[in-house]
Short mmCIF file of C-alpha atoms and ligand atoms in Angstrom, two decimals:
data_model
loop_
_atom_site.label_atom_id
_atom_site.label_comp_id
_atom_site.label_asym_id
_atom_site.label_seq_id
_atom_site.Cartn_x
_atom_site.Cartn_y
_atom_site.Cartn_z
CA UNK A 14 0.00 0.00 0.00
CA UNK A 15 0.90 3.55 -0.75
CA UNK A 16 1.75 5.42 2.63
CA UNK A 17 1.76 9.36 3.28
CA UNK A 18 5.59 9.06 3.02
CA UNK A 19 5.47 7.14 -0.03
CA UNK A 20 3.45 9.97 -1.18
CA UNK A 21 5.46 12.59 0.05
CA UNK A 22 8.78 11.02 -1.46
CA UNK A 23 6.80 10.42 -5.03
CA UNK A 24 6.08 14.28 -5.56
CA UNK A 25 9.37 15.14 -4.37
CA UNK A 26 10.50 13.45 -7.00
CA UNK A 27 8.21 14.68 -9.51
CA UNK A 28 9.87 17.01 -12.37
CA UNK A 29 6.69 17.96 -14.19
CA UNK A 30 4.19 20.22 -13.88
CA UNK A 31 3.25 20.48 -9.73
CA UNK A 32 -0.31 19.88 -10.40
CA UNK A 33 -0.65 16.05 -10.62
CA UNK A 34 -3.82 12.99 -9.83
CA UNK A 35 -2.39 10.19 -8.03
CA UNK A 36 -4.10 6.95 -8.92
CA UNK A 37 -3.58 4.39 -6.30
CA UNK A 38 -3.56 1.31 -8.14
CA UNK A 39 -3.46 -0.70 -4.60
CA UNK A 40 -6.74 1.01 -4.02
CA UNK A 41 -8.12 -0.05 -7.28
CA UNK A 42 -7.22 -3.23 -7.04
CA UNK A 43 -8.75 -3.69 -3.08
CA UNK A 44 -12.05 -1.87 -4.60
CA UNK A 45 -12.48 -4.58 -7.08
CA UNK A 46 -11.31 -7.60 -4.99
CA UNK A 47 -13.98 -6.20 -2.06
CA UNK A 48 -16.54 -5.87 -4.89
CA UNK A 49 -15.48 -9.85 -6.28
CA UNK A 50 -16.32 -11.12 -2.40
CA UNK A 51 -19.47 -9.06 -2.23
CA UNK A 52 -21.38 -10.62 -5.76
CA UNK A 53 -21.25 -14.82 -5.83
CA UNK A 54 -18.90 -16.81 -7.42
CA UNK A 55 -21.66 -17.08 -10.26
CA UNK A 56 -21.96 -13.97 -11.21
CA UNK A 57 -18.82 -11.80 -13.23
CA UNK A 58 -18.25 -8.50 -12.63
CA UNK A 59 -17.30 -6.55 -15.79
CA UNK A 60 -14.96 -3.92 -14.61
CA UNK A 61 -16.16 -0.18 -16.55
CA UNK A 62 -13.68 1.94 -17.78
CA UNK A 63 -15.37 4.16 -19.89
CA UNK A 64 -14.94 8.22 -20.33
CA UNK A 65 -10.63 6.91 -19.76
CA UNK A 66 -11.89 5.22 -16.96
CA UNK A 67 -13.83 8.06 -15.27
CA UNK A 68 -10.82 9.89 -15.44
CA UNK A 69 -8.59 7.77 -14.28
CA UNK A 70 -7.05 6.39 -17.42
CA UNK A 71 -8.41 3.47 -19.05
CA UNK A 72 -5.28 1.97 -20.00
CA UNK A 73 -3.82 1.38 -16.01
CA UNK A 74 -7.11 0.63 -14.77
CA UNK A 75 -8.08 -2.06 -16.87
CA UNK A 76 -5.16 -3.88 -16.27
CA UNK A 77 -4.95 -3.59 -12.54
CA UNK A 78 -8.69 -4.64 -12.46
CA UNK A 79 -8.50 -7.43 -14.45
CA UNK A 80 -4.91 -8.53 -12.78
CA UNK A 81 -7.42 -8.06 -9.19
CA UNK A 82 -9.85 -10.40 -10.40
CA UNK A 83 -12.32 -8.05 -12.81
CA UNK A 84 -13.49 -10.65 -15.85
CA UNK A 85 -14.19 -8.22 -18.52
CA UNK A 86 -14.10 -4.39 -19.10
CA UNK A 87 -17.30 -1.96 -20.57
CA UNK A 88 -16.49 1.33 -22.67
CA UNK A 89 -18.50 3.64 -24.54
CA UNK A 90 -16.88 3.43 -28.02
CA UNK A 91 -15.85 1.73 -30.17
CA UNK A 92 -12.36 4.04 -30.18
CA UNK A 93 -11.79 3.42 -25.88
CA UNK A 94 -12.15 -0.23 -26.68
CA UNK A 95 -9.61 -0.30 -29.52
CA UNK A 96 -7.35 1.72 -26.94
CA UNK A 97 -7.45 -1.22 -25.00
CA UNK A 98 -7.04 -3.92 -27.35
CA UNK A 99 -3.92 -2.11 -28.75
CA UNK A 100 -2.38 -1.99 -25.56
CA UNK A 101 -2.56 -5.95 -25.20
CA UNK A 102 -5.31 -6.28 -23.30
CA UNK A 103 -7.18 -9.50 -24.22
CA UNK A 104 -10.37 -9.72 -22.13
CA UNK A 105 -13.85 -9.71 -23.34
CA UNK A 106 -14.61 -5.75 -23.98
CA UNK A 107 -18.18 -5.12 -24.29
CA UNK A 108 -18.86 -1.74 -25.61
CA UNK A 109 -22.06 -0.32 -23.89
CA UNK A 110 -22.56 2.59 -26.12
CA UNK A 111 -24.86 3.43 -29.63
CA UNK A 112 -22.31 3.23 -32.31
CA UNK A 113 -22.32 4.56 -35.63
CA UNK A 114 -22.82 1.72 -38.62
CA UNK A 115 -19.33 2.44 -40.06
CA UNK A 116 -17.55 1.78 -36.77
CA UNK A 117 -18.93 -1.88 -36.44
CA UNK A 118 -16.58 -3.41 -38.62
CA UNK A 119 -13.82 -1.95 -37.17
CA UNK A 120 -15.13 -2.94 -33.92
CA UNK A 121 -15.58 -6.60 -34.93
CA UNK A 122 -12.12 -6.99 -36.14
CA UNK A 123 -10.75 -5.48 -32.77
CA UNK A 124 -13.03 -8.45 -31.01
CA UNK A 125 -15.03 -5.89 -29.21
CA UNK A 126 -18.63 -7.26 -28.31
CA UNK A 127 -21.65 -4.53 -29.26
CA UNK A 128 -24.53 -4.28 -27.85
CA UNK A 129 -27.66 -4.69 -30.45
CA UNK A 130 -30.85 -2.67 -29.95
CA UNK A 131 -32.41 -2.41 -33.50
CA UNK A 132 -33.08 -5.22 -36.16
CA UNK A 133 -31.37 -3.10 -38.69
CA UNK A 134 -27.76 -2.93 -36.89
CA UNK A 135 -28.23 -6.60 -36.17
CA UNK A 136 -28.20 -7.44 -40.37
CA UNK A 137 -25.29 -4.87 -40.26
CA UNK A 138 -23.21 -7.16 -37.83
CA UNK A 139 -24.18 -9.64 -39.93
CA UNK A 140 -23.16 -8.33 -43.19
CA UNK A 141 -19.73 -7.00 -41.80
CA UNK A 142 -19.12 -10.36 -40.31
CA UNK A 143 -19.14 -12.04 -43.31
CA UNK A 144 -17.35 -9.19 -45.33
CA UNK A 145 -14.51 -9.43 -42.54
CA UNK A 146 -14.47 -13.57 -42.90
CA UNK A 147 -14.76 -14.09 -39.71
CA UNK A 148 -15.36 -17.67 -38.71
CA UNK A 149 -16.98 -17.95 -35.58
CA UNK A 150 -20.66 -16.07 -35.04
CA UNK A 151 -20.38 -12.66 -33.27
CA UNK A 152 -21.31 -12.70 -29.79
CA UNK A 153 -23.75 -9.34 -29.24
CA UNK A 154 -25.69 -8.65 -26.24
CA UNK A 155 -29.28 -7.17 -26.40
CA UNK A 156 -30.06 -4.90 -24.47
CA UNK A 157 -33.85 -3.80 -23.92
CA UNK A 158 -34.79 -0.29 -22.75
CA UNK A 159 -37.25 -0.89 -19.66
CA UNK A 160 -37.70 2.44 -18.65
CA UNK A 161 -34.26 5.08 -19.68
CA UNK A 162 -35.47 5.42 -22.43
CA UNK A 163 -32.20 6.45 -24.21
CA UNK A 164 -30.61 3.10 -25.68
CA UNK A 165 -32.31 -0.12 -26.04
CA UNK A 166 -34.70 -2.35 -27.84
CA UNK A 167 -38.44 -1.39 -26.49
CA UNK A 168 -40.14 -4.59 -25.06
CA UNK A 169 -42.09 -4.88 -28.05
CA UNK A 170 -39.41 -4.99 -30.35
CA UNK A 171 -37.43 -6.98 -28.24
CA UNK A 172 -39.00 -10.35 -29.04
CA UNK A 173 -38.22 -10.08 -33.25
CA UNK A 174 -34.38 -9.10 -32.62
CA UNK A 175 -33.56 -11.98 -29.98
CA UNK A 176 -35.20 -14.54 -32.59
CA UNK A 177 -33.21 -12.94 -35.77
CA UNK A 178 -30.05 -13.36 -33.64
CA UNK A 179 -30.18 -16.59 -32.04
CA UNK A 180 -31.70 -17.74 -36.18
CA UNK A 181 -28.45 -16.07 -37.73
CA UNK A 182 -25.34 -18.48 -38.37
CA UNK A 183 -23.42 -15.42 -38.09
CA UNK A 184 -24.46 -14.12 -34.57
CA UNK A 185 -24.84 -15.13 -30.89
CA UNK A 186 -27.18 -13.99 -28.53
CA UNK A 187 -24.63 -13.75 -25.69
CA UNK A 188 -26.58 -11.79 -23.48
CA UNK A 189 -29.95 -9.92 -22.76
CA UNK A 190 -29.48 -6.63 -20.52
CA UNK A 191 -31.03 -3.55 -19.51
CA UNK A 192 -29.92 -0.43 -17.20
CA UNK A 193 -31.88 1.24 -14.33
CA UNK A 194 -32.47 4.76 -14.46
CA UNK A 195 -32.67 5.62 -10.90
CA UNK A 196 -30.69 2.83 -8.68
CA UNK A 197 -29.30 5.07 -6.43
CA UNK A 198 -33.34 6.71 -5.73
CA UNK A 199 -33.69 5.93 -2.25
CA UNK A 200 -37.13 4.65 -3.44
CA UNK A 201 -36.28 1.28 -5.22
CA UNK A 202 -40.06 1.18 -6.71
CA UNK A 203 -38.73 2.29 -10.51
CA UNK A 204 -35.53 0.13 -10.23
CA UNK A 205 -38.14 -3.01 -9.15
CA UNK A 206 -40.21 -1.83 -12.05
CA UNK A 207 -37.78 -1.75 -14.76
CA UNK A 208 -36.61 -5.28 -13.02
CA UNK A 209 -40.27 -6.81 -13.75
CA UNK A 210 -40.19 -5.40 -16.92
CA UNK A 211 -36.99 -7.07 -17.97
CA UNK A 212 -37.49 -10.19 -16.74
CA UNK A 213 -41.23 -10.51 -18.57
CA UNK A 214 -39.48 -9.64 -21.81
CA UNK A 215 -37.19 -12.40 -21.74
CA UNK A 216 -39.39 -14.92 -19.90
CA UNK A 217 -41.42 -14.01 -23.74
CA UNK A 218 -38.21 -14.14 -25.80
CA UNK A 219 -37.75 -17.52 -23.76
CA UNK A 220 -41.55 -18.36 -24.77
CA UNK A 221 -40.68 -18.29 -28.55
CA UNK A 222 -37.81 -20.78 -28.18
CA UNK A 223 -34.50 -18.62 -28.11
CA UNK A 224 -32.12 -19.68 -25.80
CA UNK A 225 -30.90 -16.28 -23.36
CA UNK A 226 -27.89 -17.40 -22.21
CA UNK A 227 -27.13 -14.77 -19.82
CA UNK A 228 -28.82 -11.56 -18.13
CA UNK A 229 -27.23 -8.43 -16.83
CA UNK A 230 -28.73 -5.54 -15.33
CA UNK A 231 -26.68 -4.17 -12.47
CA UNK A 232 -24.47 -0.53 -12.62
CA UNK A 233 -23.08 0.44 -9.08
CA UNK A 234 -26.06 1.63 -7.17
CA UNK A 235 -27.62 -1.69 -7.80
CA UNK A 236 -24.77 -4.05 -7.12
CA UNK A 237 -24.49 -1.87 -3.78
CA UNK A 238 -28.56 -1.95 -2.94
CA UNK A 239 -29.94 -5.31 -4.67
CA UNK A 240 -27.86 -8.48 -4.51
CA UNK A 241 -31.14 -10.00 -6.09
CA UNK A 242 -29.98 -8.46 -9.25
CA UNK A 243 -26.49 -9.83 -9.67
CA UNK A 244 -27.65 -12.06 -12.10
CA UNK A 245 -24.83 -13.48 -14.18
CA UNK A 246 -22.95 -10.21 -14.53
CA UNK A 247 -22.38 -6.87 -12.85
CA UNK A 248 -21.32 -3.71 -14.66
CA UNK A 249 -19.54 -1.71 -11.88
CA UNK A 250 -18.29 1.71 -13.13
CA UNK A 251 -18.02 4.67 -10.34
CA UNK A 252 -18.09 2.64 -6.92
CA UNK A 253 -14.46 0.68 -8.32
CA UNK A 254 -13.38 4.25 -8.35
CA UNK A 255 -14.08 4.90 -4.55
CA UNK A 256 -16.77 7.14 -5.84
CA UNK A 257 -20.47 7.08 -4.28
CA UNK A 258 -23.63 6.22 -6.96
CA UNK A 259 -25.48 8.62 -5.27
CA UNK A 260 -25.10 11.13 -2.36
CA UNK A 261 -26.85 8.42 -0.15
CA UNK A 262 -25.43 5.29 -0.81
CA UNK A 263 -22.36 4.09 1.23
CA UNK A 264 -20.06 2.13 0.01
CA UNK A 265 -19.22 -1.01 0.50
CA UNK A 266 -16.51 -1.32 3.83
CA UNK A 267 -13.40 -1.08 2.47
CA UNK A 268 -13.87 0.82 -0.53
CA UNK A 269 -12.12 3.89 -0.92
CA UNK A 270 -11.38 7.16 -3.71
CA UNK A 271 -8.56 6.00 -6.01
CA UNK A 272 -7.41 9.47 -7.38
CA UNK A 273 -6.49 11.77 -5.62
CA UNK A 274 -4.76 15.47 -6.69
CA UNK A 275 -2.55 17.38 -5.44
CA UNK A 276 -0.21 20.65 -5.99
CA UNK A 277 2.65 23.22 -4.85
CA UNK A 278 1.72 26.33 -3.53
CA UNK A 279 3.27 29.10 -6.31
CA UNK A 280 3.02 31.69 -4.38
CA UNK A 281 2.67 33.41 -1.18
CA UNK A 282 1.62 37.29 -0.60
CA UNK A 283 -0.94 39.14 1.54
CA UNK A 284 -4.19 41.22 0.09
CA UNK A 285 -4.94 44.20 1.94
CA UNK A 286 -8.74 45.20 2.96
CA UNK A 287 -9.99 47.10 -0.01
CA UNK A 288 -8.15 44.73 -2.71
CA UNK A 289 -9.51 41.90 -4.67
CA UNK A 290 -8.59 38.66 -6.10
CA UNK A 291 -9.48 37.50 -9.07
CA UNK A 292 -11.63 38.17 -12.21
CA UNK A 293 -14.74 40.09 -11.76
CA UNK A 294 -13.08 41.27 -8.27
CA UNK A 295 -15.89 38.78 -6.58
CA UNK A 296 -13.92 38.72 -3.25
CA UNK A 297 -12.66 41.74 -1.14
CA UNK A 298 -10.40 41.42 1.67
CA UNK A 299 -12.43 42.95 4.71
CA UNK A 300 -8.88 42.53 6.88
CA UNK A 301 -5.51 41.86 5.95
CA UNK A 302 -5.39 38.40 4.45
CA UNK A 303 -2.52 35.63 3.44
CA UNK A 304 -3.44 34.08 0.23
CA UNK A 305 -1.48 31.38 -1.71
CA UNK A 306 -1.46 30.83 -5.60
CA UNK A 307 -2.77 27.51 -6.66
CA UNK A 308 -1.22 26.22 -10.29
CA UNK A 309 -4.83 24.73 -11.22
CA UNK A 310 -8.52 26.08 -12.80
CA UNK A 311 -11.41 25.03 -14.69
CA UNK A 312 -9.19 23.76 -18.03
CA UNK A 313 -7.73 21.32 -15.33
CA UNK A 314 -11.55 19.69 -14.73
CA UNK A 315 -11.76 22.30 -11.05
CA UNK A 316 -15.07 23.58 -12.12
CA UNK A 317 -15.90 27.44 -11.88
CA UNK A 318 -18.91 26.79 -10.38
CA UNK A 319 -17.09 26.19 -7.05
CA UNK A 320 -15.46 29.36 -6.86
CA UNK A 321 -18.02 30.23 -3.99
CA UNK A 322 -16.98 27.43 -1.64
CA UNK A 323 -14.25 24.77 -2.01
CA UNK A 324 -11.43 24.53 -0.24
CA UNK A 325 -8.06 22.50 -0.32
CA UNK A 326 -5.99 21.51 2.39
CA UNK A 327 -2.71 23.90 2.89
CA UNK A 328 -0.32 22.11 5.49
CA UNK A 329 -3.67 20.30 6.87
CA UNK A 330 -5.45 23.52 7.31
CA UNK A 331 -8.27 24.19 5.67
CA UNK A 332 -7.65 26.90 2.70
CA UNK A 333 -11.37 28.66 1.09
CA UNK A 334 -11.06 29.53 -2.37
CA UNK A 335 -10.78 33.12 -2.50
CA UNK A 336 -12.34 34.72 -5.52
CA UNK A 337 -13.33 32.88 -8.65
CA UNK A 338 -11.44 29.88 -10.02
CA UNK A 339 -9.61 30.51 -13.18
CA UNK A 340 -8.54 28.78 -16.30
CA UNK A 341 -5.14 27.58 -15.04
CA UNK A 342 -4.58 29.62 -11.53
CA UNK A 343 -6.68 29.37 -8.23
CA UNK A 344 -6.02 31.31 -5.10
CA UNK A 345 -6.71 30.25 -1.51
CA UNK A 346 -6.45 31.65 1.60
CA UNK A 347 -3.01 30.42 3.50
CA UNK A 348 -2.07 31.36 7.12
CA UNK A 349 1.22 32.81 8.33
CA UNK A 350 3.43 29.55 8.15
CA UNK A 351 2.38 28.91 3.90
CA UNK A 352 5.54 29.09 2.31
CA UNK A 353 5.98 29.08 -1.59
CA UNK A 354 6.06 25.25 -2.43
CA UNK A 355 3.85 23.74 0.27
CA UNK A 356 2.15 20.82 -0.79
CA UNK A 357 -1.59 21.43 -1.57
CA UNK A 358 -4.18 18.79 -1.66
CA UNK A 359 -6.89 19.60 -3.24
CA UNK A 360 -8.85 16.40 -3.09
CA UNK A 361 -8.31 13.61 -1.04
CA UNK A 362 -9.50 9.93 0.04
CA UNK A 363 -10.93 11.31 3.16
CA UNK A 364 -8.22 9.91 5.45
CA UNK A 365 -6.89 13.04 6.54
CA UNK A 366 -10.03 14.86 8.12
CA UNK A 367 -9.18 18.45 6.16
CA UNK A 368 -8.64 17.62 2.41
CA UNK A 369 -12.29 18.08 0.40
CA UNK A 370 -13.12 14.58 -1.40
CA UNK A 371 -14.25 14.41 -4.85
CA UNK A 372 -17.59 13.24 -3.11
CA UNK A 373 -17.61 16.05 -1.00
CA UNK A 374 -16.63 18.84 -3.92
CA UNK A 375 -19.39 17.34 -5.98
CA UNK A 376 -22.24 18.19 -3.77
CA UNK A 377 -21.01 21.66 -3.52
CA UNK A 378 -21.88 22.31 -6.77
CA UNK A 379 -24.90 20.54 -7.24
CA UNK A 380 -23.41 17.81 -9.65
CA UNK A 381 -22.23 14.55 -9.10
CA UNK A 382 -19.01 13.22 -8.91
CA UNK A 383 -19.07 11.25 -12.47
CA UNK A 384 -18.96 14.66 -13.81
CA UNK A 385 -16.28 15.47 -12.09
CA UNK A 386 -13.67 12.89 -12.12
CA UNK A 387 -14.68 12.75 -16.19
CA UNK A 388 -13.12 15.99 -15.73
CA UNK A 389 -9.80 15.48 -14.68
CA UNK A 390 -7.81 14.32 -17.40
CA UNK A 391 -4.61 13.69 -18.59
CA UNK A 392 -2.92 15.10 -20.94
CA UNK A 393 -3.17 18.52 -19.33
CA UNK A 394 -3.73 17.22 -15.79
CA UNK A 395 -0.59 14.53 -15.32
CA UNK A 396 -1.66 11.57 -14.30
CA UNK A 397 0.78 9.31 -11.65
CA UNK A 398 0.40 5.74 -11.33
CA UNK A 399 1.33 4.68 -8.12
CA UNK A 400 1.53 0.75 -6.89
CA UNK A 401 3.04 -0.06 -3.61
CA UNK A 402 4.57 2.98 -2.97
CA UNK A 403 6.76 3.07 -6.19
CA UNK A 404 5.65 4.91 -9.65
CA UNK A 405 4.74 2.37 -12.18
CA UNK A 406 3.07 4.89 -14.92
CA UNK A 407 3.03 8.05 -15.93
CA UNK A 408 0.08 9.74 -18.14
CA UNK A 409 1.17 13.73 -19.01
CA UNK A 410 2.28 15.84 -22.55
CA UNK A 411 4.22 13.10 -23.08
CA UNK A 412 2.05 10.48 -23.37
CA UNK A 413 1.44 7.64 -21.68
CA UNK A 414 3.99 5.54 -20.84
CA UNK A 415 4.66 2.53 -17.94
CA UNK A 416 7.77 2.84 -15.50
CA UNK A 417 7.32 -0.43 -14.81
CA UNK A 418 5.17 -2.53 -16.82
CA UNK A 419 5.28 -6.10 -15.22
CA UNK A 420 4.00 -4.38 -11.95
CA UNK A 421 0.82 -3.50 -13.49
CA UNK A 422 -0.23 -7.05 -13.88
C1 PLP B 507 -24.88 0.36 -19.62
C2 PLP B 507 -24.07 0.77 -18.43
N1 PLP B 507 -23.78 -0.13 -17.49
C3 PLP B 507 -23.07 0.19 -16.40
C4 PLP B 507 -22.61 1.47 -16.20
C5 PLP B 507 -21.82 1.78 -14.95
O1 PLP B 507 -22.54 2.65 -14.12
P1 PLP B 507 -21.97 3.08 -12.71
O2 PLP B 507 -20.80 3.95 -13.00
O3 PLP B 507 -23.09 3.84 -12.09
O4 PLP B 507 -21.60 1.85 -12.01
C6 PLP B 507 -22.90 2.45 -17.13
C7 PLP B 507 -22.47 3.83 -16.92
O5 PLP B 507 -23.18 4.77 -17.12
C8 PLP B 507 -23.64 2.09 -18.29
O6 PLP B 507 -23.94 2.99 -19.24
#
């Protein structure tokens, strides 16, 4: 495990820019090993790393949560899932997302599994299948839309596709799924709606004689709330990341925020009562004041819209944002010890009692914290990869490369 002084020696080292996320990969790898105890042995748990992981870079975190025990990953595209395959990675990746018809091809020949919500994209599959030569049928998962309506077959619909898959030589009907619109509610009556739903449609696509091999239905919130839903597969996406599905759902014991970020104080001065910091001159010093220069704004994923009240923690004191966050530069208010160069943390896991979590900064501004770790991304925002207490990757400007590669499983 990664200790404070581990910490403290890793940015020390650092020579890039002082603004940097810290995945823990130990973290990520005791998230998904709690979350493999909590679901049966029956039942896989598809590890998802869409949106780069939530932020945390697809590439690391698929491979420490399938080297913890995750069977297969989710994306959203067709393009996160080739990232992956490119990189080595050989598990089943099932991409969750629409996709346009002239990605599937490339998509089959990558040996990413699509999901199939429309009779028309199911001949497609078909047709590229057999224009690529591949032998075996392609596995495809359908998924039915029981109440999001967003993706997925309706009910009615439902029925037609599963029997022109599980008819074509050239397809299999892997899997049926769905996914809840409101499984962190703390009223599960929609969740146990869309539930009874789903499992009349495919107790009727079982009716007309197609085999469903598997079901899936679960994201976070539901894995968390309903272990009658496990089913044969869970699709865990925010909670691996330490993250909450919902302001009132706990996680699991055990389970803790796998990025944090952290920075160097740039500065030190004092604003005088009558001055201002900032754009728009939204704050006024009403008595002398030490303020310290932050090397981190909005472009960085530290939304504006928190200008009014987060805080970091400056030598474990707490530090309000003075004035509004900018594009690149925040200011906070220091006492007399700040010195230029202080370590700054401006989110942590929650350990230390001062540092804001990502949790926490989300419910500030009204969002929640998908939003915001989707936010914080590398390039701009270098990402460190760090696995018992030694660097093992590096995401910044200069790509993304592995310190030490066998370490990441
Ligand atoms: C189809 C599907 N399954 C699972 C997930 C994972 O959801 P969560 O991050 O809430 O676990 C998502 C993410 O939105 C999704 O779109």
């Amino acid at each position: 495990m990664t200790t404070p002084a581990d910490l403290d020696r890793l940015l020390d080292g650092w020579r890039g820019r002082p603004t940097v996320a810290v995945i823990d990969l130990d973290v990520l790898r005791e998230n998904v090993r709690l979350f493999k105890t909590l679901i049966s042995s029956t039942t896989s748990l598809m590890a998802v790393v869409k949106a780069d992981g939530y932020g945390h870079g697809s590439v690391p975190i698929a491979k420490a949560a399938l080297a913890a025990g995750a069977d297969e990953l989710g994306v959203a595209t067709v393009d996160e899932g080739t990232r992956l395959r490119d990189t080595g990675i050989d598990a089943p990746i099932l991409v969750l997302g629409p996709i346009g018809a002239n990605e599937r091809s490339r998509a089959l020949s990558k040996r990413l599994t699509l999901v199939v919500s429309d009779l028309g994209f199911a001949r497609g599959v078909e047709t590229d299948k057999q224009m690529l030569r591949l032998k075996e049928p392609v596995p495809v998962h359908l998924k039915i839309d029981t109440g999001m309506r967003r993706f997925g077959a309706s009910p009615e619909d439902s029925v037609e596709i599963a029997t022109f898959i599980s008819a074509s030589p050239h397809l299999e009907l892997a899997a049926v799924m769905t996914h809840f619109a409101a499984a962190d509610d703390a009223d599960p009556a929609f969740t146990l709606d869309q539930t009874r739903r789903f499992s009349t449609v495919c107790e009727t696509i079982r009716a007309a004689g197609v085999t469903v091999p598997q079901v899936h239905l679960a994201n976070s919130a539901a894995t968390i709330r309903f272990p009658d839903l496990f089913r044969d597969r869970v699709r865990v996406g925010i909670a691996m990341y330490g993250l909450q599905p919902g302001p009132d759902i706990d996680l699991p014991d055990g389970v803790k925020p796998v990025m944090t970020l952290h920075s160097r104080l740039g500065r030190v001065f004092s604003v005088q009562p009558g001055e201002s910091v900032g754009y728009g001159r939204f704050w006024n010093a009403a008595k002398p004041t030490m303020a310290g220069l932050v090397p981190l704004g909005y472009a960085d994923g530290y939304r504006r819209h928190g200008s009014d009240n987060f805080w970091m923690s400056v030598n474990g004191r707490r530090s309000p944002v003075l004035g509004r966050i900018s594009m690149d530069q925040t200011v906070v208010e220091v006492d007399a010890r700040a010195r230029k160069g202080d370590p700054v943390i401006v989110v942590g896991d929650g350990t230390d009692g001062v540092a804001p979590t990502l949790n926490d900064l989300a419910t500030l501004i009204d969002t929640i914290p998908y939003e915001l770790a989707t936010g914080l991304v590398a390039p701009r925002l270098p990402h460190l990869y760090v696995q018992q207490g030694e660097l093992v990757a590096i995401s910044d400007a200069s790509g993304y490369r592995e310190v030490n590669p066998t370490a990441l499983g």
